Amino acid sequence: MVRATLIIAHLTFMEARRRRIVLAALLGGLAFLLVYAAAVVAIERSLTAGPIDEVMHRVQLQFLTLAGLYVANFLTVAAAILLPVDTLSGEIDSGVMQTLASKPVRRSEILLGKWLTYWLMSGAYLVLLAGGCVLVMRFAAGFEQQNLQRALPLMLLGATVVLTVSLAGGVRLKTITNGMAAFAFYGLAFIGGWVEQIGAIVRNDGAQRIGTAISLLSPPDAMWRRAAYELQPQSLRDLGPVQPFSVASVPSTAMTVWTIGFVLVVLAFALVQFRRRPL
Amino acid sequence: MNGGAAPRAEAAIETHSLRREFGRNVAVDDLSLSVGRGEVFGFLGPNGAGKTTSLKLLLGLVEPSAGSGRVLGAPLGEPRARARIGFLPEHFRFHDCLTARELLRVHGRLYGIRGAQLAARADVLLERVHLADAADRPLRTYSKGMLQRAGLAQALLNEPELVFLDEPTSGLDPLGRLLVRDIIKDLRDNGTAVFLNSHLLGEVEATCDRVAFVKRGRVLMDLPLRELRTQAACEAELKIDPLDSGTLEGLAAFACAVERLDGRVLVRVEGEHVLPEIARWLIGRGIALYEMRCRRKTLEEWFVEVMGEDQRPG
Ligand SMILES: Nc1ncnc2c1ncn2[C@@H]1O[C@H](COP(=O)(O)OP(=O)(O)OP(=O)(O)O)[C@@H](O)[C@H]1O
Ligand SMILES: [Mg+2]
């Protein structure tokens, strides 16, 4: 069971590397970090040019970090959608899958092997981008981000949701259709998040409930908002909805548990569908 | 060796009324067959007859809508049985960034072969399919025929007991075809059963012990080629003198049918053992025998006959 899964995982990684996917992701990530570092240096210089209010300065640096992590989260989500988007549909169409699936290996092992590789790659990408942002802030501005150990797993969980949805879609859908569906799924999460936020700000229970319902259908954005909440010091949370990363409606721990269940259900659905798929 | 006719404890393939529909399209209708261990079995039929789908059913790539079957003693789709099976798909493709050697390495490991043993096996197979020189080039640089030969090597990695070949020579040059013919012969000598889909009847005639004709997902006829070669009815064309009605009547006693065509006689006999008797009789009667040629129906003629029959309305 484990052996075949690992062989498939290795094959998947070898293919991603040969197709320069790994290289492209690394270069893209580094480019982002360079731009981010340049921006941080410039901003920090202008902030410290005149007399500074220490408290205000810390708030500004916290915003800057959150902005970087926000982009890191988005890029990781995009990678998690794109990495597996054509792996099943493409290999089924080209006939590669026939050769694999006629070997003494279960279809579930093929699917899990691919999932594992893409999950590890998404995780590594997140660590690279988010870690890069945090290091930039430490060395360019002397700012220490707290609570990363709570936020990063939540961000990875959000990416895991879209990764699993994108992989599952490939069992039946063509590559383009699957990509559009996966991005629409993430867009839904986004809308849900805003509806919930705005509902909370204007104290409209109905809107907040609708937003929460949408987040239940598509939880990745809720994971980011929970992560953003964890990343902020209490003083910043208390400022209320005047700042861009304010979390007016904090996703609960139950939401996190729900999201883990969501991943498992989508994965199970993909396994069942793939087992029955004519190749 | 295993001529295929001798049934062993369990057949290599055994199916009962397998059926598969795609929507309203019936690809395989009612497939019942049995292929013996070590038998080379040809599966013939027009395009769209359901040959590839049948093979996918046997490999567990497609689930049957109805019916059942066993392959090497295991129910259809059982992953462990696939350790003893090899398969060359109709249009073989693999990740084109890998080299042929890497292709064999990945699949060898899926078969549970590893290390030095795997490397040695890959070398032997690459040599066997004439890819030793190209072994370390990515598959994307391969021609169609080279890719097909790489696929063939991949199908033989585990020294299988049963090999499925779906049109293995469709992209190959004449030498490549001879190579495949040779490989099939080797497989048979080693007691490996072969399930061969092909449209090249000459090739099938040369390699198969038995063939089945399929059309619209049904087996129309099962032809034991190997037995036909030695025992079945044949036609003899005679050039004799004189060719009168008395002679024709006399010949009719030996043959199932006698036909006269411009200066020659065509006699259909139930087996070649009758031919010497005819010759003796002719000579005994003082009839001059200039020529006696025996010919059998070719596979192509069988094919046209079997497929044509079914084409009639009703
Ligand atoms: N995945 C599929 N979806 C829908 N129809 C299919 C599918 N696979 C096969 N068919 C249909 O099933 C029938 C049999 O196809 P199959 O590929 O088995 O034929 P074949 O005998 O191998 O033909 P050929 O000699 O051209 O290779 C065809 O009518 C084909 O259109
Ligand atoms: Mg076919």
XYZ file of C-alpha atoms and ligand atoms in Angstrom:
625
model
C 0.000 0.000 0.000
C 2.548 2.529 1.170
C 5.254 1.330 -1.240
C 3.163 1.820 -4.393
C 1.918 5.199 -3.137
C 5.484 6.343 -2.643
C 6.543 5.141 -6.101
C 3.723 7.169 -7.633
C 4.581 10.148 -5.436
C 8.183 9.955 -6.583
C 7.142 9.671 -10.242
C 4.887 12.707 -9.806
C 7.693 14.751 -8.323
C 10.162 13.639 -10.995
C 7.699 14.729 -13.653
C 7.049 18.108 -12.006
C 10.785 18.715 -11.809
C 11.442 17.691 -15.405
C 8.650 19.896 -16.643
C 10.407 22.775 -14.864
C 7.351 23.328 -12.673
C 9.503 23.310 -9.570
C 11.944 25.739 -11.137
C 9.189 28.108 -12.275
C 7.632 28.090 -8.816
C 10.978 28.786 -7.164
C 11.810 31.634 -9.526
C 8.335 33.145 -9.158
C 8.592 32.919 -5.388
C 12.039 34.500 -5.318
C 10.890 37.327 -7.587
C 8.022 38.033 -5.222
C 10.327 38.019 -2.207
C 12.777 40.396 -3.912
C 10.041 42.885 -4.728
C 8.670 42.538 -1.222
C 12.095 43.089 0.329
C 12.665 46.186 -1.799
C 9.272 47.580 -0.769
C 9.877 46.856 2.907
C 13.264 48.537 2.843
C 11.860 51.636 1.137
C 8.865 51.891 3.457
C 10.910 51.298 6.580
C 13.304 54.037 5.513
C 10.514 56.575 5.034
C 8.818 55.520 8.306
C 11.983 56.047 10.298
C 13.037 59.237 8.516
C 11.314 61.584 10.956
C 10.373 61.312 14.650
C 8.517 58.066 15.267
C 5.746 56.893 17.534
C 6.892 53.395 18.601
C 3.370 51.953 18.897
C 2.272 53.331 15.544
C 5.467 52.027 13.941
C 4.830 48.502 15.196
C 1.289 48.601 13.833
C 2.589 49.696 10.446
C 5.184 46.918 10.378
C 2.526 44.400 11.370
C 0.378 45.566 8.417
C 3.308 45.200 6.104
C 3.924 41.635 7.278
C 0.253 40.749 6.960
C 0.220 42.166 3.434
C 3.170 39.936 2.497
C 1.601 36.885 4.081
C -1.676 37.653 2.337
C 0.071 37.486 -1.040
C 2.020 34.379 0.035
C -1.286 32.740 0.935
C -2.818 33.703 -2.391
C 0.149 32.437 -4.402
C 0.110 29.157 -2.495
C -3.599 28.746 -3.155
C -3.044 29.420 -6.862
C -0.204 26.887 -6.949
C -2.341 24.346 -5.111
C -5.023 24.732 -7.785
C -2.658 24.661 -10.750
C -0.278 21.880 -9.697
C -2.782 19.021 -9.881
C -5.221 20.579 -12.344
C -4.314 18.410 -15.341
C -2.586 15.482 -13.715
C -5.556 13.122 -13.853
C -7.460 14.472 -16.854
C -4.265 14.850 -18.858
C -2.969 11.390 -18.102
C -6.334 9.785 -18.721
C -6.618 11.543 -22.094
C -3.106 10.703 -23.214
C -3.343 7.060 -22.158
C -0.524 7.279 -19.612
C -3.011 6.188 -16.979
C -3.772 2.912 -18.784
C -0.181 1.828 -18.444
C -0.024 2.820 -14.779
C -3.371 1.392 -13.762
C -2.660 -1.973 -15.403
C 0.246 -2.478 -13.013
C -0.183 -4.170 -9.631
C -1.214 -0.903 -8.007
C -4.566 0.265 -6.734
C -6.188 3.316 -8.216
C -6.363 4.749 -4.708
C -2.584 4.464 -4.471
C -2.175 6.374 -7.727
C -4.452 9.150 -6.495
C -2.967 9.349 -3.008
C 0.576 9.313 -4.372
C -0.196 12.324 -6.532
C -2.032 14.079 -3.717
C 0.884 13.539 -1.357
C 3.439 15.020 -3.754
C 1.361 18.069 -4.562
C 0.542 18.583 -0.905
C 4.203 18.507 0.045
C 5.035 20.861 -2.817
C 2.290 23.295 -1.785
C 3.491 23.148 1.802
C 7.088 23.772 0.787
C 5.974 26.698 -1.366
C 4.023 28.203 1.508
C 6.974 27.850 3.864
C 9.254 29.430 1.274
C 6.975 32.409 0.616
C 5.666 33.033 4.121
C 9.012 32.240 5.709
C 10.648 34.595 3.230
C 8.267 37.413 4.164
C 8.891 36.940 7.861
C 12.650 36.853 7.382
C 12.537 39.978 5.229
C 10.657 41.762 8.000
C 13.099 40.577 10.625
C 16.237 41.570 8.773
C 15.012 44.684 6.949
C 12.852 46.154 9.713
C 13.677 44.236 12.866
C 10.065 43.053 13.194
C 9.314 39.681 14.801
C 6.069 38.048 13.644
C 4.338 36.123 16.433
C 2.187 32.989 16.271
C 3.432 31.672 12.937
C 3.148 28.135 14.270
C -0.619 28.713 14.608
C -1.136 30.563 11.331
C 0.878 28.510 8.847
C -0.995 25.227 9.414
C -4.270 27.119 8.865
C -3.002 28.628 5.637
C -1.785 25.192 4.512
C -5.183 23.752 5.353
C -6.837 26.361 3.130
C -4.484 25.444 0.278
C -5.114 21.751 0.949
C -8.821 22.308 0.336
C -8.326 23.781 -3.147
C -5.617 21.230 -3.933
C -7.956 18.376 -3.139
C -10.844 19.951 -5.048
C -8.652 20.517 -8.097
C -7.335 16.933 -8.005
C -10.821 15.511 -7.524
C -12.208 17.556 -10.410
C -9.652 15.980 -12.745
C -11.231 12.560 -12.296
C -14.137 13.505 -14.554
C -13.580 17.003 -15.933
C -11.355 18.168 -18.753
C -8.356 20.230 -17.698
C -9.745 23.670 -18.601
C -13.170 22.965 -17.143
C -11.557 21.679 -13.999
C -9.342 24.746 -13.654
C -12.271 27.096 -14.052
C -14.320 25.095 -11.580
C -11.516 25.114 -9.013
C -10.999 28.881 -9.294
C -14.751 29.457 -9.112
C -14.725 27.369 -5.941
C -12.056 29.605 -4.464
C -13.903 32.715 -5.667
C -16.923 31.484 -3.745
C -14.823 31.292 -0.584
C -13.730 34.870 -1.191
C -17.269 36.164 -1.610
C -18.381 34.229 1.450
C -15.629 35.858 3.449
C -16.626 39.373 2.414
C -20.321 38.837 2.972
C -19.563 37.543 6.446
C -17.197 40.442 7.203
C -19.550 43.114 5.996
C -22.432 41.473 7.800
C -20.416 41.592 11.004
C -19.361 45.220 10.503
C -22.877 46.496 9.847
C -24.250 44.090 12.435
C -26.534 42.326 9.950
C -27.118 38.817 11.261
C -28.677 37.603 8.033
C -25.696 38.583 5.912
C -23.342 37.091 8.453
C -25.249 33.799 8.401
C -25.222 33.700 4.604
C -21.501 34.399 4.626
C -20.890 31.622 7.126
C -22.996 29.257 5.027
C -20.914 30.066 1.956
C -17.750 29.532 3.975
C -19.018 26.115 4.945
C -19.401 25.254 1.251
C -15.990 26.675 0.426
C -13.783 27.059 3.498
C -10.342 28.174 2.212
C -10.856 31.911 2.801
C -12.133 31.263 6.301
C -8.816 29.541 7.009
C -6.927 32.635 5.888
C -9.079 34.910 8.053
C -8.515 32.703 11.054
C -4.792 32.717 10.301
C -4.789 36.536 9.962
C -6.561 36.759 13.314
C -3.942 34.545 14.948
C -1.145 36.661 13.498
C -2.355 39.939 15.000
C -1.620 41.135 18.517
C -4.673 41.801 20.681
C -4.126 45.572 20.403
C -4.578 45.410 16.661
C -7.618 43.142 16.875
C -9.182 45.702 19.246
C -8.853 48.457 16.658
C -11.899 47.020 14.933
C -12.797 47.151 11.255
C -10.775 50.235 10.416
C -7.797 48.286 9.126
C -7.519 46.066 6.025
C -6.756 42.845 7.915
C -9.336 43.266 10.606
C -11.266 40.121 11.226
C -14.704 41.272 12.206
C -16.091 37.760 12.222
C -13.507 35.278 13.437
C -13.933 31.754 12.018
C -14.277 29.348 14.931
C -12.296 26.254 15.794
C -15.347 24.302 14.696
C -14.789 25.823 11.252
C -11.272 24.409 11.229
C -12.529 20.971 12.162
C -15.190 21.290 9.478
C -12.503 22.159 6.927
C -10.439 19.092 7.777
C -13.573 16.992 7.377
C -14.259 18.767 4.091
C -10.855 17.738 2.732
C -11.388 14.144 3.813
C -14.830 13.961 2.224
C -13.644 15.444 -1.090
C -10.696 13.057 -1.101
C -12.930 10.082 -0.394
C -15.277 11.198 -3.161
C -12.350 11.436 -5.580
C -11.138 7.962 -4.606
C -14.547 6.420 -5.203
C -15.032 8.240 -8.508
C -11.576 7.394 -9.747
C -11.970 3.713 -8.904
C -14.966 3.509 -11.215
C -13.623 5.734 -13.982
C -13.166 3.922 -17.327
C -9.611 4.523 -18.505
C 5.062 -27.483 -25.371
C 1.790 -25.958 -24.276
C -0.094 -26.021 -27.484
C -3.007 -24.358 -25.805
C -5.276 -27.264 -26.627
C -4.285 -29.023 -23.415
C -6.411 -27.445 -20.698
C -4.624 -26.969 -17.400
C -6.094 -26.622 -13.974
C -7.215 -23.085 -14.738
C -7.445 -21.141 -17.959
C -5.444 -17.938 -18.363
C -8.639 -16.096 -19.255
C -12.201 -17.178 -18.694
C -15.185 -14.873 -19.208
C -18.924 -15.320 -19.025
C -21.228 -12.972 -20.911
C -19.171 -9.864 -20.282
C -20.954 -6.709 -21.313
C -20.081 -3.046 -21.331
C -22.136 -0.108 -22.501
C -21.050 3.500 -22.851
C -24.285 5.411 -22.601
C -26.486 3.849 -25.251
C -23.517 2.515 -27.190
C -22.886 -1.176 -26.558
C -19.135 -1.699 -26.904
C -19.033 -5.304 -25.697
C -22.237 -7.232 -25.899
C -21.878 -10.797 -24.712
C -18.300 -11.882 -24.507
C -17.640 -15.432 -23.416
C -14.216 -16.798 -24.027
C -11.568 -19.004 -22.685
C -7.868 -18.744 -23.369
C -5.583 -21.501 -22.162
C -2.314 -21.044 -20.319
C 0.480 -20.643 -22.812
C -1.892 -20.149 -25.705
C -1.370 -17.423 -28.304
C -4.820 -16.062 -28.941
C -5.754 -13.674 -31.728
C -8.727 -11.363 -31.345
C -9.949 -10.147 -34.711
C -12.697 -7.852 -35.809
C -13.492 -4.675 -37.691
C -12.898 -1.205 -36.229
C -15.199 -0.497 -33.338
C -15.961 -4.187 -32.779
C -15.063 -3.835 -29.115
C -11.618 -5.451 -29.126
C -9.880 -2.743 -27.098
C -12.804 -2.478 -24.708
C -12.770 -6.258 -24.164
C -9.115 -6.102 -23.322
C -9.682 -3.223 -20.896
C -12.416 -5.240 -19.216
C -9.977 -8.098 -18.732
C -7.361 -5.753 -17.299
C -9.778 -4.022 -14.955
C -9.337 -0.656 -16.680
C -13.050 -0.620 -17.417
C -15.738 -2.160 -15.235
C -18.201 -4.551 -16.875
C -21.875 -3.552 -16.890
C -22.739 -7.240 -16.606
C -21.111 -10.647 -16.665
C -18.029 -11.944 -14.953
C -14.616 -13.329 -15.646
C -11.337 -14.529 -14.205
C -7.826 -13.768 -15.346
C -5.031 -16.038 -14.109
C -7.474 -17.355 -11.569
C -8.343 -13.989 -10.027
C -11.548 -12.019 -10.522
C -11.390 -9.125 -13.007
C -9.700 -5.990 -11.674
C -7.807 -7.717 -8.858
C -4.582 -5.689 -8.492
C -2.432 -8.561 -7.258
C -3.117 -10.666 -10.347
C -1.735 -7.822 -12.445
C 1.721 -8.582 -11.075
C 1.769 -11.536 -13.488
C 0.311 -9.667 -16.447
C 1.907 -7.455 -19.084
C 0.041 -4.925 -21.224
C 0.901 -2.878 -24.276
C -1.907 -0.337 -24.867
C -3.189 0.540 -28.311
C -1.577 3.980 -28.284
C 1.279 3.668 -25.884
C 2.259 6.947 -24.222
C 4.149 7.802 -21.091
C 5.493 10.961 -19.463
C 7.646 12.194 -22.300
C 10.229 13.790 -20.052
C 11.358 10.345 -18.886
C 13.869 8.214 -20.739
C 13.107 4.637 -21.780
C 15.349 3.379 -19.014
C 13.499 5.475 -16.431
C 10.199 4.255 -17.828
C 11.303 0.677 -17.230
C 12.620 1.562 -13.792
C 9.333 3.102 -12.642
C 7.235 0.229 -13.939
C 9.676 -2.381 -12.728
C 9.356 -0.967 -9.231
C 5.587 -1.034 -9.487
C 5.984 -4.734 -10.327
C 8.100 -5.105 -7.207
C 11.436 -5.630 -8.987
C 14.302 -3.545 -7.658
C 17.980 -2.792 -7.578
C 20.504 -4.663 -9.689
C 17.916 -7.173 -10.811
C 15.780 -4.392 -12.244
C 18.721 -2.709 -13.953
C 19.741 -6.006 -15.554
C 16.208 -6.782 -16.683
C 15.879 -3.295 -18.217
C 19.162 -3.749 -20.105
C 18.059 -7.088 -21.533
C 14.703 -5.706 -22.648
C 16.116 -2.512 -24.163
C 18.497 -4.670 -26.155
C 15.658 -6.999 -27.137
C 13.531 -4.190 -28.610
C 16.544 -2.517 -30.239
C 16.435 0.587 -28.059
C 19.766 0.172 -26.285
C 21.226 3.162 -28.128
C 18.275 5.445 -27.425
C 17.702 4.225 -23.866
C 18.861 7.431 -22.210
C 17.020 9.881 -24.411
C 13.694 11.324 -23.276
C 10.657 9.658 -24.803
C 9.633 12.958 -26.395
C 12.458 12.514 -28.883
C 11.204 9.063 -29.919
C 9.477 8.207 -33.165
C 6.130 6.442 -33.072
C 7.650 3.031 -33.635
C 10.351 3.562 -31.019
C 7.734 4.543 -28.487
C 5.760 1.421 -29.292
C 8.849 -0.725 -28.775
C 9.499 0.996 -25.449
C 5.919 0.110 -24.538
C 6.545 -3.472 -25.538
C 9.602 -3.661 -23.281
C 7.509 -2.259 -20.452
C 4.931 -5.015 -20.988
C 7.542 -7.749 -20.565
C 9.309 -6.441 -17.452
C 7.810 -8.898 -15.003
C 8.261 -12.001 -17.191
C 4.475 -12.226 -17.279
C 2.324 -15.328 -17.499
C -0.104 -13.474 -19.709
C 0.541 -10.568 -22.070
C -2.055 -8.337 -23.685
C -0.907 -6.704 -26.903
C -3.285 -4.227 -28.518
C -2.176 -3.828 -32.120
C 1.501 -4.103 -31.216
C 2.767 -3.613 -34.755
C 0.526 -0.763 -35.918
C 3.386 1.758 -35.896
C 6.258 -0.543 -36.773
C 8.339 -0.965 -39.891
C 8.753 -4.443 -41.456
C 11.749 -5.241 -39.263
C 9.853 -4.114 -36.196
C 7.019 -6.437 -37.161
C 9.378 -9.356 -37.469
C 10.751 -8.444 -34.061
C 7.274 -8.596 -32.528
C 6.614 -11.904 -34.254
C 9.848 -13.215 -32.799
C 9.024 -11.970 -29.328
C 5.611 -13.617 -29.452
C 7.269 -16.867 -30.512
C 9.676 -16.625 -27.568
C 6.793 -15.944 -25.222
C 4.977 -19.014 -26.453
C 8.105 -21.142 -26.047
C 8.308 -19.957 -22.443
C 4.706 -20.895 -21.820
C 3.385 -17.322 -21.683
C -0.147 -16.813 -22.907
C -0.601 -13.957 -25.363
C -3.813 -12.078 -26.102
C -3.256 -10.287 -29.392
C -5.487 -7.664 -31.007
C -4.476 -7.090 -34.582
C -5.731 -6.180 -38.002
C -2.727 -7.674 -39.755
C -4.050 -11.087 -40.603
C -0.821 -12.419 -42.044
C 0.842 -11.732 -38.751
C -1.958 -13.354 -36.797
C -1.874 -16.380 -39.051
C 1.840 -16.735 -38.467
C 1.758 -16.401 -34.689
C -1.578 -17.449 -33.228
C -2.733 -20.859 -32.054
C -6.340 -19.798 -32.097
C -8.372 -16.796 -33.195
C -11.812 -15.432 -32.434
C -13.747 -13.133 -34.714
C -15.707 -10.402 -32.969
C -18.235 -8.021 -34.302
C -20.373 -5.563 -32.393
C -19.055 -6.959 -29.168
C -19.922 -10.605 -29.859
C -17.730 -13.530 -30.768
C -18.998 -14.780 -34.120
C -16.559 -17.591 -34.562
C -13.715 -19.329 -32.811
C -11.113 -20.805 -35.126
C -8.448 -23.250 -33.930
C -5.773 -22.162 -36.418
C -3.173 -24.625 -35.246
C -5.496 -27.575 -35.801
C -6.689 -26.137 -39.086
C -3.149 -26.113 -40.328
C -2.873 -29.875 -39.979
C -6.310 -31.405 -40.051
C -8.935 -29.241 -41.599
C -10.586 -29.421 -44.938
C -8.670 -28.130 -47.894
C -9.078 -27.610 -51.593
C -6.954 -29.281 -54.240
C -6.609 -28.121 -57.781
C -5.876 -30.936 -60.279
C -4.640 -30.782 -63.819
C -5.482 -34.152 -65.368
C -6.102 -35.713 -68.746
C -8.560 -36.882 -69.819
C -11.052 -34.787 -67.961
C -14.340 -36.520 -68.703
C -17.522 -37.035 -66.778
C -16.492 -40.520 -65.722
C -13.387 -39.156 -64.020
C -15.399 -36.428 -62.304
C -17.839 -38.982 -60.959
C -14.968 -41.091 -59.707
C -13.414 -38.097 -57.940
C -16.720 -37.267 -56.319
C -16.383 -40.454 -54.264
C -13.370 -38.939 -52.457
C -14.427 -35.340 -52.138
C -17.149 -33.250 -50.559
C -17.391 -31.174 -53.707
C -15.997 -31.328 -57.204
C -15.984 -28.371 -59.519
C -14.689 -28.009 -63.037
C -13.030 -24.828 -64.144
C -11.349 -24.249 -67.477
C -9.361 -27.403 -67.985
C -8.837 -28.083 -64.297
C -10.759 -29.667 -61.473
C -11.202 -28.266 -58.034
C -11.885 -30.857 -55.357
C -12.697 -30.028 -51.782
C -11.638 -32.773 -49.411
C -12.123 -33.215 -45.696
C -8.410 -33.377 -44.956
C -5.087 -33.686 -46.667
C -4.909 -37.414 -45.961
C -7.367 -37.898 -48.841
C -4.992 -36.450 -51.426
C -2.659 -39.480 -51.767
C -5.712 -41.698 -52.170
C -6.913 -39.545 -55.050
C -3.500 -39.690 -56.668
C -3.387 -43.492 -56.369
C -6.839 -43.818 -57.849
C -6.024 -41.546 -60.784
C -2.850 -43.408 -61.626
C -4.571 -46.756 -61.240
C -7.093 -45.636 -63.840
C -4.352 -44.586 -66.219
C -5.261 -40.922 -66.006
C -2.354 -38.538 -66.476
C -1.757 -36.312 -63.441
C 0.188 -33.143 -64.323
C -0.368 -31.050 -61.260
C -1.931 -31.337 -57.834
C -1.913 -28.336 -55.557
C -3.467 -28.070 -52.160
C -4.559 -24.789 -50.765
C -6.345 -23.758 -47.605
C -8.602 -20.883 -46.906
C -6.520 -17.967 -45.720
C -7.391 -16.114 -42.592
C -8.347 -13.203 -44.769
C -10.903 -15.324 -46.589
C -12.265 -16.549 -43.283
C -12.476 -12.979 -42.058
C -14.396 -11.766 -45.088
C -16.676 -14.771 -44.941
C -17.460 -14.480 -41.236
C -17.836 -10.714 -41.213
C -19.706 -10.646 -44.517
C -22.294 -13.179 -43.426
C -23.313 -11.059 -40.544
C -23.719 -8.035 -42.728
C -26.746 -9.447 -44.495
C -29.977 -7.899 -43.283
C -31.888 -9.899 -40.706
N -14.665 5.530 -23.297
C -15.617 5.340 -24.225
N -16.722 6.117 -24.235
C -17.683 5.937 -25.151
N -17.650 5.002 -26.117
C -16.586 4.195 -26.163
C -15.508 4.319 -25.236
N -14.595 3.386 -25.533
C -15.057 2.709 -26.596
N -16.261 3.193 -26.985
C -17.085 2.673 -28.090
O -17.122 1.274 -28.011
C -17.036 0.675 -29.289
C -15.871 -0.292 -29.322
O -14.654 0.418 -29.256
P -13.247 -0.319 -29.191
O -12.224 0.727 -29.016
O -13.317 -1.390 -28.192
O -13.130 -0.936 -30.653
P -11.937 -1.739 -31.329
O -12.493 -3.051 -31.729
O -10.748 -1.744 -30.462
O -11.665 -0.856 -32.620
P -10.296 -0.569 -33.432
O -10.091 -1.741 -34.305
O -10.627 0.646 -34.230
O -9.222 -0.355 -32.440
C -16.915 1.824 -30.283
O -18.191 2.045 -30.816
C -16.484 2.990 -29.451
O -17.015 4.174 -29.969
Mg -8.842 -0.988 -30.615
